[in-house]
Amino acid sequence: SNGSSINWPPEFHPGVPWKGLQNIDP
Amino acid sequence: QEPLTASMLTSAPPQEQKQMLGKWLLPLIQAMHPALAGKITGMLLEIDNSELLHMLECPQSLWSKVDEAVAMLQAHQAKEAAQKAV
Protein backbone atom coordinates (compact mmCIF):
# COMPACT_ATOMS: atom_id res chain seq x y z
CA SER A 1 0.00 0.00 0.00
CA ASN A 2 1.32 3.45 -0.91
CA GLY A 3 -1.11 5.56 1.17
CA SER A 4 -2.31 7.54 -1.86
CA SER A 5 -5.56 8.51 -0.14
CA ILE A 6 -3.91 11.30 1.81
CA ASN A 7 -6.15 13.98 0.31
CA TRP A 8 -9.35 12.10 1.05
CA PRO A 9 -11.98 13.30 1.64
CA PRO A 10 -12.43 16.17 -0.81
CA GLU A 11 -13.21 19.40 0.99
CA PHE A 12 -16.24 21.48 0.05
CA HIS A 13 -15.77 25.22 -0.47
CA PRO A 14 -18.91 27.28 -1.11
CA GLY A 15 -17.36 29.33 -3.93
CA VAL A 16 -15.72 26.42 -5.76
CA PRO A 17 -17.67 24.17 -8.15
CA TRP A 18 -17.99 20.74 -6.60
CA LYS A 19 -16.08 18.01 -8.40
CA GLY A 20 -16.32 15.37 -5.70
CA LEU A 21 -13.78 12.59 -5.78
CA GLN A 22 -12.48 13.80 -9.15
CA ASN A 23 -10.58 16.58 -7.41
CA ILE A 24 -8.34 14.11 -5.61
CA ASP A 25 -5.06 13.46 -7.36
CA PRO A 26 -4.31 9.75 -7.43
CA GLN B 1 -30.24 30.73 5.22
CA GLU B 2 -32.60 30.32 2.29
CA PRO B 3 -34.39 26.98 2.58
CA LEU B 4 -33.53 24.42 -0.04
CA THR B 5 -36.43 22.53 -1.57
CA ALA B 6 -36.59 19.38 -3.67
CA SER B 7 -38.06 21.31 -6.60
CA MET B 8 -35.26 23.90 -6.48
CA LEU B 9 -32.76 21.12 -6.43
CA THR B 10 -34.20 19.00 -9.21
CA SER B 11 -34.48 22.01 -11.54
CA ALA B 12 -30.71 22.57 -11.35
CA PRO B 13 -28.05 20.64 -13.34
CA PRO B 14 -26.39 17.73 -11.46
CA GLN B 15 -23.13 19.52 -10.59
CA GLU B 16 -25.09 22.56 -9.45
CA GLN B 17 -27.24 20.28 -7.26
CA LYS B 18 -24.20 19.15 -5.27
CA GLN B 19 -23.11 22.76 -4.94
CA MET B 20 -26.54 23.73 -3.61
CA LEU B 21 -26.56 20.83 -1.16
CA GLY B 22 -23.05 21.68 -0.03
CA LYS B 23 -23.96 25.32 0.61
CA TRP B 24 -26.90 24.15 2.64
CA LEU B 25 -24.96 21.52 4.59
CA LEU B 26 -21.82 23.51 5.35
CA PRO B 27 -23.20 26.07 7.85
CA LEU B 28 -25.18 23.35 9.66
CA ILE B 29 -22.07 21.22 10.06
CA GLN B 30 -19.89 24.23 10.91
CA ALA B 31 -22.09 24.82 13.94
CA MET B 32 -21.10 21.43 15.31
CA HIS B 33 -17.70 20.73 13.81
CA PRO B 34 -16.11 24.03 12.75
CA ALA B 35 -12.68 22.58 11.99
CA LEU B 36 -13.92 19.58 10.00
CA ALA B 37 -16.98 21.09 8.30
CA GLY B 38 -15.51 21.36 4.78
CA LYS B 39 -14.32 17.75 4.82
CA ILE B 40 -17.49 16.39 6.37
CA THR B 41 -19.58 18.27 3.81
CA GLY B 42 -17.38 16.77 1.08
CA MET B 43 -17.98 13.29 2.46
CA LEU B 44 -21.73 13.81 2.71
CA LEU B 45 -21.86 15.08 -0.87
CA GLU B 46 -20.79 11.61 -2.01
CA ILE B 47 -24.20 10.43 -0.82
CA ASP B 48 -27.02 10.19 -3.34
CA ASN B 49 -28.95 13.45 -3.78
CA SER B 50 -32.26 11.79 -2.97
CA GLU B 51 -30.87 10.63 0.36
CA LEU B 52 -29.43 14.09 1.01
CA LEU B 53 -32.87 15.55 0.35
CA HIS B 54 -34.31 13.17 2.89
CA MET B 55 -31.67 14.34 5.37
CA LEU B 56 -32.70 17.91 4.62
CA GLU B 57 -36.17 17.07 5.86
CA CYS B 58 -35.07 14.85 8.71
CA PRO B 59 -32.30 16.43 10.83
CA GLN B 60 -31.95 13.24 12.88
CA SER B 61 -30.77 11.31 9.85
CA LEU B 62 -28.44 14.19 8.97
CA TRP B 63 -26.80 14.16 12.39
CA SER B 64 -26.39 10.42 12.40
CA LYS B 65 -24.64 10.65 9.00
CA VAL B 66 -22.49 13.51 10.31
CA ASP B 67 -21.50 11.36 13.29
CA GLU B 68 -20.59 8.52 10.94
CA ALA B 69 -18.56 10.88 8.76
CA VAL B 70 -16.69 12.32 11.75
CA ALA B 71 -15.84 8.82 12.97
CA MET B 72 -14.61 7.81 9.50
CA LEU B 73 -12.60 11.00 9.15
CA GLN B 74 -10.97 10.64 12.55
CA ALA B 75 -10.13 7.00 11.87
CA HIS B 76 -8.68 8.00 8.50
CA GLN B 77 -6.62 10.80 10.04
CA ALA B 78 -5.35 8.49 12.77
CA LYS B 79 -4.31 5.97 10.10
CA GLU B 80 -2.54 8.67 8.07
CA ALA B 81 -0.75 9.88 11.21
CA ALA B 82 0.33 6.33 12.06
CA GLN B 83 1.64 5.79 8.51
CA LYS B 84 3.61 9.03 8.67
CA ALA B 85 5.06 8.07 12.04
CA VAL B 86 6.52 4.82 10.66
mmCIF file of C-alpha atoms in Angstrom:
data_model
loop_
_atom_site.group_PDB
_atom_site.id
_atom_site.type_symbol
_atom_site.label_atom_id
_atom_site.label_comp_id
_atom_site.label_asym_id
_atom_site.label_seq_id
_atom_site.Cartn_x
_atom_site.Cartn_y
_atom_site.Cartn_z
ATOM 1 C CA SER A 1 0.000 0.000 0.000
ATOM 2 C CA ASN A 2 1.316 3.449 -0.907
ATOM 3 C CA GLY A 3 -1.106 5.556 1.173
ATOM 4 C CA SER A 4 -2.313 7.540 -1.859
ATOM 5 C CA SER A 5 -5.564 8.508 -0.138
ATOM 6 C CA ILE A 6 -3.907 11.300 1.814
ATOM 7 C CA ASN A 7 -6.151 13.984 0.307
ATOM 8 C CA TRP A 8 -9.349 12.099 1.046
ATOM 9 C CA PRO A 9 -11.975 13.298 1.643
ATOM 10 C CA PRO A 10 -12.427 16.168 -0.809
ATOM 11 C CA GLU A 11 -13.205 19.396 0.987
ATOM 12 C CA PHE A 12 -16.243 21.478 0.045
ATOM 13 C CA HIS A 13 -15.771 25.220 -0.472
ATOM 14 C CA PRO A 14 -18.909 27.277 -1.106
ATOM 15 C CA GLY A 15 -17.364 29.330 -3.931
ATOM 16 C CA VAL A 16 -15.721 26.421 -5.763
ATOM 17 C CA PRO A 17 -17.671 24.167 -8.150
ATOM 18 C CA TRP A 18 -17.995 20.736 -6.599
ATOM 19 C CA LYS A 19 -16.083 18.011 -8.402
ATOM 20 C CA GLY A 20 -16.316 15.371 -5.698
ATOM 21 C CA LEU A 21 -13.776 12.588 -5.783
ATOM 22 C CA GLN A 22 -12.483 13.805 -9.154
ATOM 23 C CA ASN A 23 -10.578 16.583 -7.407
ATOM 24 C CA ILE A 24 -8.340 14.110 -5.611
ATOM 25 C CA ASP A 25 -5.059 13.457 -7.357
ATOM 26 C CA PRO A 26 -4.307 9.746 -7.431
ATOM 27 C CA GLN B 1 -30.243 30.735 5.217
ATOM 28 C CA GLU B 2 -32.597 30.315 2.292
ATOM 29 C CA PRO B 3 -34.394 26.977 2.581
ATOM 30 C CA LEU B 4 -33.533 24.423 -0.045
ATOM 31 C CA THR B 5 -36.434 22.526 -1.565
ATOM 32 C CA ALA B 6 -36.589 19.385 -3.665
ATOM 33 C CA SER B 7 -38.062 21.314 -6.598
ATOM 34 C CA MET B 8 -35.262 23.905 -6.476
ATOM 35 C CA LEU B 9 -32.761 21.121 -6.431
ATOM 36 C CA THR B 10 -34.196 19.000 -9.214
ATOM 37 C CA SER B 11 -34.483 22.015 -11.537
ATOM 38 C CA ALA B 12 -30.714 22.568 -11.347
ATOM 39 C CA PRO B 13 -28.053 20.644 -13.341
ATOM 40 C CA PRO B 14 -26.391 17.728 -11.461
ATOM 41 C CA GLN B 15 -23.128 19.521 -10.588
ATOM 42 C CA GLU B 16 -25.093 22.558 -9.447
ATOM 43 C CA GLN B 17 -27.235 20.279 -7.260
ATOM 44 C CA LYS B 18 -24.201 19.150 -5.269
ATOM 45 C CA GLN B 19 -23.106 22.760 -4.936
ATOM 46 C CA MET B 20 -26.542 23.732 -3.608
ATOM 47 C CA LEU B 21 -26.563 20.834 -1.164
ATOM 48 C CA GLY B 22 -23.048 21.684 -0.025
ATOM 49 C CA LYS B 23 -23.960 25.317 0.607
ATOM 50 C CA TRP B 24 -26.903 24.152 2.638
ATOM 51 C CA LEU B 25 -24.963 21.524 4.593
ATOM 52 C CA LEU B 26 -21.816 23.509 5.354
ATOM 53 C CA PRO B 27 -23.204 26.065 7.851
ATOM 54 C CA LEU B 28 -25.177 23.346 9.657
ATOM 55 C CA ILE B 29 -22.066 21.223 10.064
ATOM 56 C CA GLN B 30 -19.895 24.235 10.907
ATOM 57 C CA ALA B 31 -22.087 24.823 13.937
ATOM 58 C CA MET B 32 -21.097 21.428 15.311
ATOM 59 C CA HIS B 33 -17.701 20.728 13.808
ATOM 60 C CA PRO B 34 -16.106 24.030 12.747
ATOM 61 C CA ALA B 35 -12.677 22.582 11.986
ATOM 62 C CA LEU B 36 -13.922 19.578 10.004
ATOM 63 C CA ALA B 37 -16.979 21.094 8.299
ATOM 64 C CA GLY B 38 -15.510 21.361 4.781
ATOM 65 C CA LYS B 39 -14.317 17.748 4.818
ATOM 66 C CA ILE B 40 -17.494 16.394 6.369
ATOM 67 C CA THR B 41 -19.579 18.267 3.805
ATOM 68 C CA GLY B 42 -17.385 16.774 1.079
ATOM 69 C CA MET B 43 -17.980 13.294 2.459
ATOM 70 C CA LEU B 44 -21.729 13.805 2.707
ATOM 71 C CA LEU B 45 -21.863 15.077 -0.870
ATOM 72 C CA GLU B 46 -20.795 11.611 -2.010
ATOM 73 C CA ILE B 47 -24.200 10.426 -0.817
ATOM 74 C CA ASP B 48 -27.016 10.186 -3.344
ATOM 75 C CA ASN B 49 -28.952 13.447 -3.779
ATOM 76 C CA SER B 50 -32.263 11.790 -2.973
ATOM 77 C CA GLU B 51 -30.868 10.626 0.356
ATOM 78 C CA LEU B 52 -29.432 14.091 1.012
ATOM 79 C CA LEU B 53 -32.869 15.547 0.347
ATOM 80 C CA HIS B 54 -34.311 13.166 2.893
ATOM 81 C CA MET B 55 -31.673 14.338 5.369
ATOM 82 C CA LEU B 56 -32.703 17.913 4.616
ATOM 83 C CA GLU B 57 -36.167 17.067 5.858
ATOM 84 C CA CYS B 58 -35.066 14.846 8.712
ATOM 85 C CA PRO B 59 -32.303 16.429 10.828
ATOM 86 C CA GLN B 60 -31.949 13.235 12.880
ATOM 87 C CA SER B 61 -30.771 11.309 9.849
ATOM 88 C CA LEU B 62 -28.445 14.188 8.975
ATOM 89 C CA TRP B 63 -26.802 14.161 12.395
ATOM 90 C CA SER B 64 -26.394 10.416 12.402
ATOM 91 C CA LYS B 65 -24.635 10.652 9.002
ATOM 92 C CA VAL B 66 -22.485 13.509 10.307
ATOM 93 C CA ASP B 67 -21.497 11.363 13.289
ATOM 94 C CA GLU B 68 -20.587 8.523 10.940
ATOM 95 C CA ALA B 69 -18.558 10.882 8.756
ATOM 96 C CA VAL B 70 -16.691 12.323 11.754
ATOM 97 C CA ALA B 71 -15.839 8.822 12.974
ATOM 98 C CA MET B 72 -14.613 7.814 9.499
ATOM 99 C CA LEU B 73 -12.599 10.998 9.147
ATOM 100 C CA GLN B 74 -10.975 10.640 12.551
ATOM 101 C CA ALA B 75 -10.125 6.995 11.868
ATOM 102 C CA HIS B 76 -8.679 7.999 8.498
ATOM 103 C CA GLN B 77 -6.621 10.799 10.040
ATOM 104 C CA ALA B 78 -5.347 8.489 12.766
ATOM 105 C CA LYS B 79 -4.311 5.974 10.101
ATOM 106 C CA GLU B 80 -2.537 8.670 8.073
ATOM 107 C CA ALA B 81 -0.750 9.883 11.210
ATOM 108 C CA ALA B 82 0.327 6.329 12.055
ATOM 109 C CA GLN B 83 1.637 5.788 8.508
ATOM 110 C CA LYS B 84 3.612 9.028 8.669
ATOM 111 C CA ALA B 85 5.064 8.071 12.037
ATOM 112 C CA VAL B 86 6.519 4.822 10.663
#
